[in-house]
PDB file of C-alpha atoms in Angstrom:
ATOM      1  CA  LYS A   1       0.000   0.000   0.000  1.00  0.00           C
ATOM      2  CA  PHE A   2       3.003   2.301  -0.120  1.00  0.00           C
ATOM      3  CA  ASP A   3       2.060   3.565  -3.572  1.00  0.00           C
ATOM      4  CA  TYR A   4      -1.246   5.192  -2.586  1.00  0.00           C
ATOM      5  CA  LEU A   5       0.377   6.951   0.389  1.00  0.00           C
ATOM      6  CA  ALA A   6       3.082   8.438  -1.828  1.00  0.00           C
ATOM      7  CA  ARG A   7       0.553   9.319  -4.554  1.00  0.00           C
ATOM      8  CA  ASP A   8      -1.927  11.028  -2.231  1.00  0.00           C
ATOM      9  CA  CYS A   9       0.805  12.975  -0.455  1.00  0.00           C
ATOM     10  CA  TYR A  10       2.080  14.224  -3.799  1.00  0.00           C
ATOM     11  CA  TYR A  11      -1.245  15.241  -5.337  1.00  0.00           C
ATOM     12  CA  CYS A  12      -2.685  16.698  -2.126  1.00  0.00           C
ATOM     13  CA  GLY A  13       0.417  18.703  -1.306  1.00  0.00           C
ATOM     14  CA  VAL A  14       0.937  16.942   2.035  1.00  0.00           C
ATOM     15  CA  GLN A  15       4.519  16.512   3.128  1.00  0.00           C
ATOM     16  CA  ALA A  16       5.193  12.867   3.982  1.00  0.00           C
ATOM     17  CA  SER A  17       7.393  12.242   7.011  1.00  0.00           C
ATOM     18  CA  CYS A  18       8.646   8.891   5.720  1.00  0.00           C
ATOM     19  CA  ASP A  19      10.991   7.956   2.893  1.00  0.00           C
ATOM     20  CA  PHE A  20       9.146   5.451   0.715  1.00  0.00           C
ATOM     21  CA  SER A  21      12.135   4.887  -1.540  1.00  0.00           C
ATOM     22  CA  ARG A  22      14.096   3.281   1.312  1.00  0.00           C
ATOM     23  CA  ILE A  23      11.494   0.678   2.192  1.00  0.00           C
ATOM     24  CA  MET A  24      11.508  -1.790  -0.713  1.00  0.00           C
ATOM     25  CA  PRO A  25      15.319  -2.168  -1.098  1.00  0.00           C
ATOM     26  CA  PHE A  26      15.477  -3.379   2.519  1.00  0.00           C
ATOM     27  CA  VAL A  27      12.678  -5.977   2.349  1.00  0.00           C
ATOM     28  CA  ARG A  28      13.410  -9.682   2.730  1.00  0.00           C
ATOM     29  CA  VAL A  29      11.289 -12.801   3.219  1.00  0.00           C
ATOM     30  CA  ILE A  30      12.340 -14.928   6.190  1.00  0.00           C
ATOM     31  CA  ASP A  31      10.265 -17.977   7.184  1.00  0.00           C
ATOM     32  CA  ASP A  32       7.460 -16.888   4.840  1.00  0.00           C
ATOM     33  CA  THR A  33       7.271 -13.516   6.584  1.00  0.00           C
ATOM     34  CA  ILE A  34       8.021 -10.105   5.085  1.00  0.00           C
ATOM     35  CA  CYS A  35      10.799  -8.529   7.149  1.00  0.00           C
ATOM     36  CA  PHE A  36      12.499  -5.138   7.091  1.00  0.00           C
ATOM     37  CA  LYS A  37      16.001  -4.154   8.008  1.00  0.00           C
ATOM     38  CA  ALA A  38      16.240  -3.162  11.660  1.00  0.00           C
ATOM     39  CA  SER A  39      17.764   0.213  10.828  1.00  0.00           C
ATOM     40  CA  GLU A  40      14.500   1.153   9.055  1.00  0.00           C
ATOM     41  CA  VAL A  41      12.262   0.743  12.101  1.00  0.00           C
ATOM     42  CA  GLY A  42      11.894   4.516  12.436  1.00  0.00           C
ATOM     43  CA  ASN A  43      10.795   4.746   8.827  1.00  0.00           C
ATOM     44  CA  ILE A  44       8.176   2.042   9.420  1.00  0.00           C
ATOM     45  CA  TYR A  45       6.721   4.084  12.281  1.00  0.00           C
ATOM     46  CA  GLU A  46       6.618   7.138  10.038  1.00  0.00           C
ATOM     47  CA  ILE A  47       4.632   5.217   7.394  1.00  0.00           C
ATOM     48  CA  PHE A  48       1.853   4.490   9.864  1.00  0.00           C
ATOM     49  CA  HIS A  49       2.022   8.073  11.108  1.00  0.00           C
ATOM     50  CA  THR A  50       1.703   9.378   7.535  1.00  0.00           C
ATOM     51  CA  ARG A  51      -1.316   7.146   6.962  1.00  0.00           C
ATOM     52  CA  ALA A  52      -3.052   8.513  10.059  1.00  0.00           C
ATOM     53  CA  SER A  53      -2.127  12.063   9.063  1.00  0.00           C
ATOM     54  CA  LEU A  54      -3.677  11.619   5.603  1.00  0.00           C
ATOM     55  CA  HIS A  55      -6.888  10.368   7.169  1.00  0.00           C
ATOM     56  CA  ARG A  56      -6.987  13.349   9.508  1.00  0.00           C
ATOM     57  CA  ARG A  57      -6.041  16.041   6.995  1.00  0.00           C
ATOM     58  CA  VAL A  58      -7.385  14.740   3.673  1.00  0.00           C
ATOM     59  CA  TYR A  59      -9.728  11.744   3.744  1.00  0.00           C
ATOM     60  CA  THR A  60     -11.866  13.127   6.593  1.00  0.00           C
ATOM     61  CA  HIS A  61     -11.467  16.813   5.751  1.00  0.00           C
ATOM     62  CA  LYS A  62     -14.483  18.755   7.002  1.00  0.00           C
ATOM     63  CA  VAL A  63     -15.401  20.123   3.551  1.00  0.00           C
ATOM     64  CA  ALA A  64     -15.088  16.698   1.917  1.00  0.00           C
ATOM     65  CA  LYS A  65     -17.294  15.185   4.615  1.00  0.00           C
ATOM     66  CA  ALA A  66     -19.887  17.954   4.243  1.00  0.00           C
ATOM     67  CA  ILE A  67     -20.198  17.224   0.518  1.00  0.00           C
ATOM     68  CA  GLU A  68     -20.298  13.487   1.220  1.00  0.00           C
ATOM     69  CA  TYR A  69     -23.221  13.910   3.636  1.00  0.00           C
ATOM     70  CA  MET A  70     -25.052  16.092   1.107  1.00  0.00           C
ATOM     71  CA  ILE A  71     -24.643  13.474  -1.633  1.00  0.00           C
ATOM     72  CA  VAL A  72     -25.985  10.813   0.736  1.00  0.00           C
ATOM     73  CA  ASP A  73     -29.023  12.974   1.587  1.00  0.00           C
ATOM     74  CA  ALA A  74     -29.700  13.652  -2.097  1.00  0.00           C
ATOM     75  CA  MET A  75     -29.547   9.948  -2.981  1.00  0.00           C
ATOM     76  CA  VAL A  76     -31.799   9.014  -0.054  1.00  0.00           C
ATOM     77  CA  GLU A  77     -34.445  11.511  -1.166  1.00  0.00           C
ATOM     78  CA  ALA A  78     -34.153  10.409  -4.811  1.00  0.00           C
ATOM     79  CA  ASN A  79     -34.323   6.692  -4.047  1.00  0.00           C
ATOM     80  CA  ASP A  80     -38.009   6.310  -4.917  1.00  0.00           C
ATOM     81  CA  ALA A  81     -37.518   7.925  -8.329  1.00  0.00           C
ATOM     82  CA  PHE A  82     -34.266   6.168  -9.313  1.00  0.00           C
ATOM     83  CA  GLU A  83     -34.461   2.904  -7.300  1.00  0.00           C
ATOM     84  CA  ILE A  84     -30.929   3.425  -6.019  1.00  0.00           C
ATOM     85  CA  VAL A  85     -31.116   0.815  -3.255  1.00  0.00           C
ATOM     86  CA  LYS A  86     -32.569  -1.799  -5.614  1.00  0.00           C
ATOM     87  CA  LYS A  87     -29.875  -1.202  -8.229  1.00  0.00           C
ATOM     88  CA  ALA A  88     -27.169  -1.579  -5.598  1.00  0.00           C
ATOM     89  CA  GLN A  89     -28.263  -5.181  -5.015  1.00  0.00           C
ATOM     90  CA  SER A  90     -27.182  -6.369  -8.485  1.00  0.00           C
ATOM     91  CA  PRO A  91     -23.625  -5.992  -9.845  1.00  0.00           C
ATOM     92  CA  LYS A  92     -24.964  -5.326 -13.344  1.00  0.00           C
ATOM     93  CA  SER A  93     -27.359  -2.538 -12.333  1.00  0.00           C
ATOM     94  CA  PHE A  94     -24.862  -1.214  -9.779  1.00  0.00           C
ATOM     95  CA  LEU A  95     -22.713  -0.038 -12.691  1.00  0.00           C
ATOM     96  CA  GLU A  96     -25.381   2.559 -13.441  1.00  0.00           C
ATOM     97  CA  LEU A  97     -24.721   4.275 -10.119  1.00  0.00           C
ATOM     98  CA  ASP A  98     -21.660   6.239 -11.194  1.00  0.00           C
ATOM     99  CA  ASP A  99     -21.062   9.982 -10.814  1.00  0.00           C
ATOM    100  CA  SER A 100     -23.744  10.674 -13.398  1.00  0.00           C
ATOM    101  CA  ILE A 101     -26.433   9.939 -10.803  1.00  0.00           C
ATOM    102  CA  LEU A 102     -26.031  13.496  -9.512  1.00  0.00           C
ATOM    103  CA  LYS A 103     -26.607  14.903 -12.999  1.00  0.00           C
ATOM    104  CA  ARG A 104     -29.691  12.741 -13.433  1.00  0.00           C
ATOM    105  CA  ILE A 105     -31.070  13.980 -10.111  1.00  0.00           C
ATOM    106  CA  GLU A 106     -30.220  17.563 -10.993  1.00  0.00           C
ATOM    107  CA  TYR A 107     -32.032  17.503 -14.365  1.00  0.00           C
ATOM    108  CA  ALA A 108     -34.977  15.352 -13.317  1.00  0.00           C
ATOM    109  CA  ASN A 109     -38.510  16.698 -13.759  1.00  0.00           C
ATOM    110  CA  PRO A 110     -40.393  15.796 -10.586  1.00  0.00           C
ATOM    111  CA  GLU A 111     -44.160  15.634 -10.434  1.00  0.00           C
ATOM    112  CA  ASP A 112     -46.020  18.272  -8.472  1.00  0.00           C
ATOM    113  CA  ASP A 113     -46.538  15.892  -5.575  1.00  0.00           C
ATOM    114  CA  ASP A 114     -42.978  14.485  -5.591  1.00  0.00           C
ATOM    115  CA  SER A 115     -41.574  16.559  -2.743  1.00  0.00           C
ATOM    116  CA  ARG A 116     -38.706  14.140  -2.056  1.00  0.00           C
ATOM    117  CA  LEU A 117     -37.250  14.411  -5.556  1.00  0.00           C
ATOM    118  CA  ARG A 118     -37.535  18.212  -5.424  1.00  0.00           C
ATOM    119  CA  LYS A 119     -35.654  18.133  -2.133  1.00  0.00           C
ATOM    120  CA  ALA A 120     -32.952  15.943  -3.703  1.00  0.00           C
ATOM    121  CA  LYS A 121     -32.621  18.428  -6.587  1.00  0.00           C
ATOM    122  CA  SER A 122     -32.246  21.320  -4.138  1.00  0.00           C
ATOM    123  CA  VAL A 123     -29.456  19.498  -2.272  1.00  0.00           C
ATOM    124  CA  VAL A 124     -27.536  18.882  -5.512  1.00  0.00           C
ATOM    125  CA  GLU A 125     -28.049  22.510  -6.489  1.00  0.00           C
ATOM    126  CA  ARG A 126     -26.576  23.578  -3.143  1.00  0.00           C
ATOM    127  CA  ILE A 127     -23.488  21.506  -3.882  1.00  0.00           C
ATOM    128  CA  ARG A 128     -23.115  23.178  -7.281  1.00  0.00           C
ATOM    129  CA  ARG A 129     -23.433  26.616  -5.697  1.00  0.00           C
ATOM    130  CA  ARG A 130     -21.094  25.753  -2.827  1.00  0.00           C
ATOM    131  CA  LYS A 131     -23.795  26.271  -0.212  1.00  0.00           C
ATOM    132  CA  LEU A 132     -22.605  23.315   1.813  1.00  0.00           C
ATOM    133  CA  TYR A 133     -23.539  22.004   5.214  1.00  0.00           C
ATOM    134  CA  LYS A 134     -21.655  24.208   7.677  1.00  0.00           C
ATOM    135  CA  TYR A 135     -19.003  22.747   9.964  1.00  0.00           C
ATOM    136  CA  VAL A 136     -19.768  23.842  13.531  1.00  0.00           C
ATOM    137  CA  ASN A 137     -17.008  22.391  15.710  1.00  0.00           C
ATOM    138  CA  GLU A 138     -15.491  19.190  17.056  1.00  0.00           C
ATOM    139  CA  TYR A 139     -13.850  17.727  20.119  1.00  0.00           C
ATOM    140  CA  CYS A 140     -11.454  14.882  20.846  1.00  0.00           C
ATOM    141  CA  VAL A 141     -12.692  12.074  23.082  1.00  0.00           C
ATOM    142  CA  PRO A 142     -10.575  11.724  26.267  1.00  0.00           C
ATOM    143  CA  THR A 143      -8.130   8.827  26.246  1.00  0.00           C
ATOM    144  CA  GLU A 144      -9.631   7.188  29.326  1.00  0.00           C
ATOM    145  CA  GLN A 145     -13.042   7.009  27.608  1.00  0.00           C
ATOM    146  CA  LEU A 146     -11.900   5.552  24.280  1.00  0.00           C
ATOM    147  CA  LYS A 147     -12.491   1.915  25.206  1.00  0.00           C
ATOM    148  CA  ASN A 148     -16.134   2.284  26.275  1.00  0.00           C
ATOM    149  CA  TRP A 149     -17.079   5.237  24.096  1.00  0.00           C
ATOM    150  CA  LYS A 150     -20.566   5.256  22.555  1.00  0.00           C
ATOM    151  CA  LYS A 151     -21.344   7.108  19.369  1.00  0.00           C
ATOM    152  CA  VAL A 152     -22.988  10.489  19.724  1.00  0.00           C
ATOM    153  CA  LYS A 153     -26.350  10.864  17.973  1.00  0.00           C
ATOM    154  CA  ALA A 154     -28.052  13.951  16.653  1.00  0.00           C
ATOM    155  CA  GLU A 155     -30.749  13.490  19.304  1.00  0.00           C
ATOM    156  CA  ASP A 156     -28.083  13.805  22.013  1.00  0.00           C
ATOM    157  CA  ILE A 157     -27.120  17.260  20.730  1.00  0.00           C
ATOM    158  CA  THR A 158     -30.619  18.627  20.220  1.00  0.00           C
ATOM    159  CA  ALA A 159     -31.626  17.412  23.696  1.00  0.00           C
ATOM    160  CA  CYS A 160     -29.099  19.864  25.150  1.00  0.00           C
ATOM    161  CA  GLN A 161     -30.594  22.893  23.418  1.00  0.00           C
ATOM    162  CA  LYS A 162     -31.426  25.840  25.628  1.00  0.00           C
ATOM    163  CA  GLY A 163     -33.682  28.809  24.888  1.00  0.00           C
ATOM    164  CA  ASP A 164     -32.624  30.115  21.465  1.00  0.00           C
ATOM    165  CA  GLY A 165     -35.140  32.791  20.606  1.00  0.00           C
ATOM    166  CA  GLY A 166     -37.699  30.625  18.859  1.00  0.00           C
ATOM    167  CA  VAL A 167     -35.265  28.192  17.165  1.00  0.00           C
ATOM    168  CA  ASP A 168     -36.419  24.637  17.797  1.00  0.00           C
ATOM    169  CA  LEU A 169     -33.707  22.224  16.686  1.00  0.00           C
ATOM    170  CA  ARG A 170     -34.604  18.806  15.327  1.00  0.00           C
ATOM    171  CA  PRO A 171     -32.263  15.838  14.796  1.00  0.00           C
ATOM    172  CA  ASP A 172     -32.696  16.240  11.020  1.00  0.00           C
ATOM    173  CA  ASP A 173     -31.206  19.739  11.233  1.00  0.00           C
ATOM    174  CA  ILE A 174     -27.709  18.513  12.090  1.00  0.00           C
ATOM    175  CA  VAL A 175     -25.225  15.814  11.101  1.00  0.00           C
ATOM    176  CA  VAL A 176     -22.953  14.196  13.675  1.00  0.00           C
ATOM    177  CA  GLN A 177     -19.741  12.568  12.491  1.00  0.00           C
ATOM    178  CA  ASN A 178     -18.208  10.048  14.892  1.00  0.00           C
ATOM    179  CA  MET A 179     -14.708   9.884  13.476  1.00  0.00           C
ATOM    180  CA  LYS A 180     -12.122   7.235  14.356  1.00  0.00           C
ATOM    181  CA  ILE A 181      -8.509   7.405  13.228  1.00  0.00           C
ATOM    182  CA  ASP A 182      -5.917   4.822  14.187  1.00  0.00           C
ATOM    183  CA  TRP A 183      -2.661   3.273  13.004  1.00  0.00           C
ATOM    184  CA  SER A 184      -4.532   0.437  11.174  1.00  0.00           C
ATOM    185  CA  MET A 185      -4.905  -1.896  14.203  1.00  0.00           C
ATOM    186  CA  LYS A 186      -7.437  -0.053  16.359  1.00  0.00           C
ATOM    187  CA  ASP A 187      -5.766   0.753  19.698  1.00  0.00           C
ATOM    188  CA  LYS A 188      -2.740  -1.495  19.138  1.00  0.00           C
ATOM    189  CA  ASN A 189       0.738  -0.601  17.929  1.00  0.00           C
ATOM    190  CA  PRO A 190       1.006  -2.102  14.417  1.00  0.00           C
ATOM    191  CA  VAL A 191       4.805  -2.159  14.468  1.00  0.00           C
ATOM    192  CA  ASP A 192       4.661  -4.728  17.286  1.00  0.00           C
ATOM    193  CA  HIS A 193       3.470  -7.136  14.576  1.00  0.00           C
ATOM    194  CA  VAL A 194       6.208  -6.214  12.068  1.00  0.00           C
ATOM    195  CA  PHE A 195       9.370  -8.338  11.884  1.00  0.00           C
ATOM    196  CA  PHE A 196      12.921  -7.187  11.188  1.00  0.00           C
ATOM    197  CA  TYR A 197      16.325  -8.655  10.377  1.00  0.00           C
ATOM    198  CA  GLN A 198      19.727  -7.401  11.442  1.00  0.00           C
ATOM    199  CA  ASP A 199      21.776  -7.271   8.218  1.00  0.00           C
ATOM    200  CA  ALA A 200      22.260  -8.949   4.844  1.00  0.00           C
ATOM    201  CA  ARG A 201      23.928 -12.002   6.423  1.00  0.00           C
ATOM    202  CA  SER A 202      21.154 -12.541   8.970  1.00  0.00           C
ATOM    203  CA  ASP A 203      18.442 -15.200   8.525  1.00  0.00           C
ATOM    204  CA  THR A 204      16.721 -14.564  11.848  1.00  0.00           C
ATOM    205  CA  LYS A 205      13.592 -12.453  12.211  1.00  0.00           C
ATOM    206  CA  PHE A 206      12.670 -10.574  15.363  1.00  0.00           C
ATOM    207  CA  SER A 207      10.421  -7.782  16.587  1.00  0.00           C
ATOM    208  CA  ILE A 208      11.612  -4.515  18.110  1.00  0.00           C
ATOM    209  CA  PRO A 209       9.903  -3.121  21.236  1.00  0.00           C
ATOM    210  CA  LYS A 210       8.747   0.474  21.008  1.00  0.00           C
ATOM    211  CA  GLU A 211      10.829   1.457  24.031  1.00  0.00           C
ATOM    212  CA  LYS A 212      14.023   0.591  22.141  1.00  0.00           C
ATOM    213  CA  VAL A 213      13.151   2.848  19.220  1.00  0.00           C
ATOM    214  CA  SER A 214      12.306   6.166  20.853  1.00  0.00           C
ATOM    215  CA  THR A 215      10.700   7.601  23.968  1.00  0.00           C
ATOM    216  CA  LEU A 216       8.903  10.153  21.755  1.00  0.00           C
ATOM    217  CA  LEU A 217       6.636   7.569  20.119  1.00  0.00           C
ATOM    218  CA  PRO A 218       2.940   7.691  21.099  1.00  0.00           C
ATOM    219  CA  ASN A 219       1.436   5.524  23.819  1.00  0.00           C
ATOM    220  CA  VAL A 220      -2.058   5.724  22.283  1.00  0.00           C
ATOM    221  CA  PHE A 221      -2.552   4.660  18.660  1.00  0.00           C
ATOM    222  CA  GLN A 222      -6.181   5.596  18.231  1.00  0.00           C
ATOM    223  CA  GLU A 223      -8.254   8.749  18.487  1.00  0.00           C
ATOM    224  CA  ARG A 224     -11.944   9.485  18.264  1.00  0.00           C
ATOM    225  CA  ARG A 225     -13.443  12.843  17.368  1.00  0.00           C
ATOM    226  CA  VAL A 226     -17.017  14.064  17.330  1.00  0.00           C
ATOM    227  CA  ARG A 227     -17.867  16.628  14.652  1.00  0.00           C
ATOM    228  CA  VAL A 228     -21.102  18.485  14.110  1.00  0.00           C
ATOM    229  CA  PHE A 229     -22.434  19.986  10.869  1.00  0.00           C
ATOM    230  CA  VAL A 230     -25.570  22.095  10.462  1.00  0.00           C
ATOM    231  CA  LYS A 231     -27.680  21.839   7.308  1.00  0.00           C
ATOM    232  CA  ASP A 232     -29.247  25.310   7.506  1.00  0.00           C
ATOM    233  CA  GLU A 233     -26.882  28.180   8.314  1.00  0.00           C
ATOM    234  CA  ALA A 234     -29.761  30.002  10.040  1.00  0.00           C
ATOM    235  CA  ASN A 235     -29.504  27.410  12.843  1.00  0.00           C
ATOM    236  CA  PHE A 236     -25.716  27.679  13.155  1.00  0.00           C
ATOM    237  CA  ASP A 237     -25.551  29.601  16.442  1.00  0.00           C
ATOM    238  CA  ALA A 238     -28.263  27.469  18.061  1.00  0.00           C
ATOM    239  CA  VAL A 239     -26.446  24.246  17.118  1.00  0.00           C
ATOM    240  CA  SER A 240     -23.140  25.669  18.359  1.00  0.00           C
ATOM    241  CA  ARG A 241     -24.616  26.443  21.786  1.00  0.00           C
ATOM    242  CA  ALA A 242     -26.322  23.042  21.976  1.00  0.00           C
ATOM    243  CA  PHE A 243     -23.058  21.280  21.098  1.00  0.00           C
ATOM    244  CA  GLU A 244     -21.156  23.139  23.824  1.00  0.00           C
ATOM    245  CA  ALA A 245     -23.952  22.395  26.298  1.00  0.00           C
ATOM    246  CA  TYR A 246     -23.629  18.705  25.438  1.00  0.00           C
ATOM    247  CA  GLN A 247     -19.906  18.771  26.209  1.00  0.00           C
ATOM    248  CA  GLU A 248     -20.459  20.601  29.498  1.00  0.00           C
ATOM    249  CA  ARG A 249     -23.067  18.028  30.507  1.00  0.00           C
ATOM    250  CA  HIS A 250     -20.819  15.033  29.786  1.00  0.00           C
ATOM    251  CA  PHE A 251     -17.331  16.380  30.557  1.00  0.00           C
ATOM    252  CA  GLY A 252     -17.965  19.297  32.917  1.00  0.00           C
ATOM    253  CA  SER A 253     -16.527  21.805  30.446  1.00  0.00           C
ATOM    254  CA  SER A 254     -16.065  22.418  26.734  1.00  0.00           C
ATOM    255  CA  ARG A 255     -13.457  20.188  25.059  1.00  0.00           C
ATOM    256  CA  GLN A 256     -13.289  22.191  21.838  1.00  0.00           C
ATOM    257  CA  VAL A 257      -9.836  23.467  20.941  1.00  0.00           C
ATOM    258  CA  ALA A 258     -11.187  26.709  19.478  1.00  0.00           C
ATOM    259  CA  ALA A 259     -14.417  28.537  20.183  1.00  0.00           C
ATOM    260  CA  THR A 260     -17.028  28.602  17.439  1.00  0.00           C
ATOM    261  CA  PRO A 261     -17.338  32.105  15.949  1.00  0.00           C
ATOM    262  CA  PRO A 262     -20.966  33.287  15.712  1.00  0.00           C
ATOM    263  CA  ARG A 263     -22.549  33.368  12.268  1.00  0.00           C
ATOM    264  CA  SER A 264     -25.221  35.888  13.184  1.00  0.00           C
ATOM    265  CA  LYS A 265     -24.359  39.220  11.547  1.00  0.00           C
ATOM    266  CA  ALA A 266     -25.628  41.127  14.558  1.00  0.00           C
ATOM    267  CA  LYS A 267     -22.998  39.484  16.769  1.00  0.00           C
ATOM    268  CA  ARG A 268     -20.008  40.089  14.531  1.00  0.00           C
ATOM    269  CA  HIS A 269     -17.683  42.880  15.550  1.00  0.00           C
ATOM    270  CA  ALA A 270     -17.047  45.295  12.681  1.00  0.00           C
ATOM    271  CA  LEU A 271     -13.566  46.654  12.081  1.00  0.00           C
ATOM    272  CA  SER A 272     -12.978  50.310  12.866  1.00  0.00           C
ATOM    273  CA  GLY A 273     -10.650  52.930  11.486  1.00  0.00           C
ATOM    274  CA  PRO A 274      -9.698  53.930   7.962  1.00  0.00           C
ATOM    275  CA  PHE A 275      -9.281  50.299   6.851  1.00  0.00           C
ATOM    276  CA  ALA A 276     -12.787  49.238   7.938  1.00  0.00           C
ATOM    277  CA  LEU A 277     -14.997  47.587   5.364  1.00  0.00           C
ATOM    278  CA  LYS A 278     -17.627  49.790   3.816  1.00  0.00           C
ATOM    279  CA  LYS A 279     -21.209  48.523   3.691  1.00  0.00           C
ATOM    280  CA  GLY A 280     -21.911  46.909   0.342  1.00  0.00           C
ATOM    281  CA  SER A 281     -18.252  46.570  -0.624  1.00  0.00           C
ATOM    282  CA  SER A 282     -15.782  43.714  -0.303  1.00  0.00           C
ATOM    283  CA  SER A 283     -12.868  45.965   0.609  1.00  0.00           C
ATOM    284  CA  GLY A 284     -12.697  49.240   2.474  1.00  0.00           C
ATOM    285  CA  LEU A 285      -9.581  50.227   0.496  1.00  0.00           C
ATOM    286  CA  ARG A 286     -11.586  50.306  -2.732  1.00  0.00           C
ATOM    287  CA  THR A 287     -13.950  53.004  -1.450  1.00  0.00           C
ATOM    288  CA  ASP A 288     -11.798  55.004   0.976  1.00  0.00           C
ATOM    289  CA  PRO A 289      -9.250  57.198  -0.905  1.00  0.00           C
ATOM    290  CA  GLU A 290      -7.621  58.394   2.329  1.00  0.00           C
ATOM    291  CA  ALA A 291      -6.982  54.830   3.437  1.00  0.00           C
ATOM    292  CA  ARG A 292      -5.444  54.036   0.057  1.00  0.00           C
ATOM    293  CA  LYS A 293      -3.142  57.071   0.339  1.00  0.00           C
ATOM    294  CA  LYS A 294      -1.973  56.021   3.799  1.00  0.00           C
ATOM    295  CA  LEU A 295      -1.351  52.484   2.602  1.00  0.00           C
ATOM    296  CA  ARG A 296       0.733  53.689  -0.367  1.00  0.00           C
ATOM    297  CA  LEU A 297       2.696  56.041   1.879  1.00  0.00           C
ATOM    298  CA  THR A 298       3.386  53.257   4.362  1.00  0.00           C
ATOM    299  CA  SER A 299       4.555  50.950   1.572  1.00  0.00           C
ATOM    300  CA  ARG A 300       7.035  53.568   0.312  1.00  0.00           C
ATOM    301  CA  GLU A 301       8.394  54.073   3.829  1.00  0.00           C
ATOM    302  CA  ILE A 302       9.014  50.369   4.202  1.00  0.00           C
ATOM    303  CA  THR A 303      10.765  50.266   0.817  1.00  0.00           C
ATOM    304  CA  LEU A 304      13.033  53.187   1.691  1.00  0.00           C
ATOM    305  CA  GLY A 305      14.008  51.852   5.082  1.00  0.00           C
ATOM    306  CA  GLY A 306      11.366  53.021   7.547  1.00  0.00           C
ATOM    307  CA  GLY A 307       9.788  56.295   8.545  1.00  0.00           C
ATOM    308  CA  ASN A 308       7.828  58.113  11.190  1.00  0.00           C
ATOM    309  CA  ALA A 309       4.214  59.143  11.589  1.00  0.00           C
ATOM    310  CA  ASN A 310       4.753  62.365   9.601  1.00  0.00           C
ATOM    311  CA  GLY A 311       5.806  60.443   6.500  1.00  0.00           C
ATOM    312  CA  LYS A 312       9.516  61.346   6.844  1.00  0.00           C
ATOM    313  CA  ALA A 313      11.980  58.576   6.161  1.00  0.00           C
ATOM    314  CA  LYS A 314      14.877  58.305   8.617  1.00  0.00           C
ATOM    315  CA  GLY A 315      17.801  60.352   7.316  1.00  0.00           C
ATOM    316  CA  LYS A 316      15.996  61.118   4.040  1.00  0.00           C
ATOM    317  CA  LYS A 317      13.817  63.826   2.581  1.00  0.00           C
ATOM    318  CA  PRO A 318      10.111  63.884   3.440  1.00  0.00           C
ATOM    319  CA  LEU A 319       8.066  61.614   1.238  1.00  0.00           C
ATOM    320  CA  THR A 320       5.371  62.942  -1.033  1.00  0.00           C
ATOM    321  CA  PRO A 321       2.186  60.852  -1.003  1.00  0.00           C
ATOM    322  CA  VAL A 322       1.287  59.320  -4.345  1.00  0.00           C
ATOM    323  CA  PRO A 323      -1.670  61.299  -5.739  1.00  0.00           C
ATOM    324  CA  GLU A 324      -4.886  59.510  -6.614  1.00  0.00           C
ATOM    325  CA  LYS A 325      -5.464  58.930 -10.304  1.00  0.00           C
TER     326      LYS A 325
END
């Protein structure tokens, strides 16, 4: 499986911490078992680390998962019209369920009473317009609870909702992702099951304890995370508060690494000063000539080696602001 790790790292722009080119030249078969040279044990650990990193950063990326959940919802709603579940039962008809299924849903002509197909079309249209399910936040399950952890359901989050000004959350309003990432053997160290040989003259295989390799290696080889997505951005703040309330109820405090910024426009703090954004514009610099002058003046001071508040460069003649065209 080394090839897909190297390929995905390359095409996704993820820096791999292992050297794949050194693995195969040092492989030998001893007693019908694939063995690696003992000096490459660190590289073997890095391969499993790279695999876990790809799952965390690429395969379970929050945007990719949001689109995945939207495709699932669209296919569920369109099942009656396209018999998706029935076609999945036969290998021959399963071939029809390629990427074109989204196009067929998108260009379908539902009957007036076919509300489910219209809903499926609206979900596909949201994907096309990049109006995706919004990622709210996530937390990492404590190590001591990993063994007996139970999956979190949408009902568990909505049950923790407090008064939210008329917003009544339902389980269908949110998506809960119970994510598990490990080193390919659940909570076990996979390298404990890898065999090594000493050198080219050796015909004896052996395992290498983790303690002999490095004291910096992890003691836990599995993590679980709970993510929450909201389908309608209007419910974002209500879901965020309910998710934090759920964590406080089960852990005593919030376990989120970063606080969830509010999506309500009334709660956002506007920038102040000459570089503040103007209403109806994407950039304050486009509509504020004075701010543009100050920015040009500052850029010239930096280029010439610094200056003071009066626009005078140190040891040089006063600068003349660039006039507006």
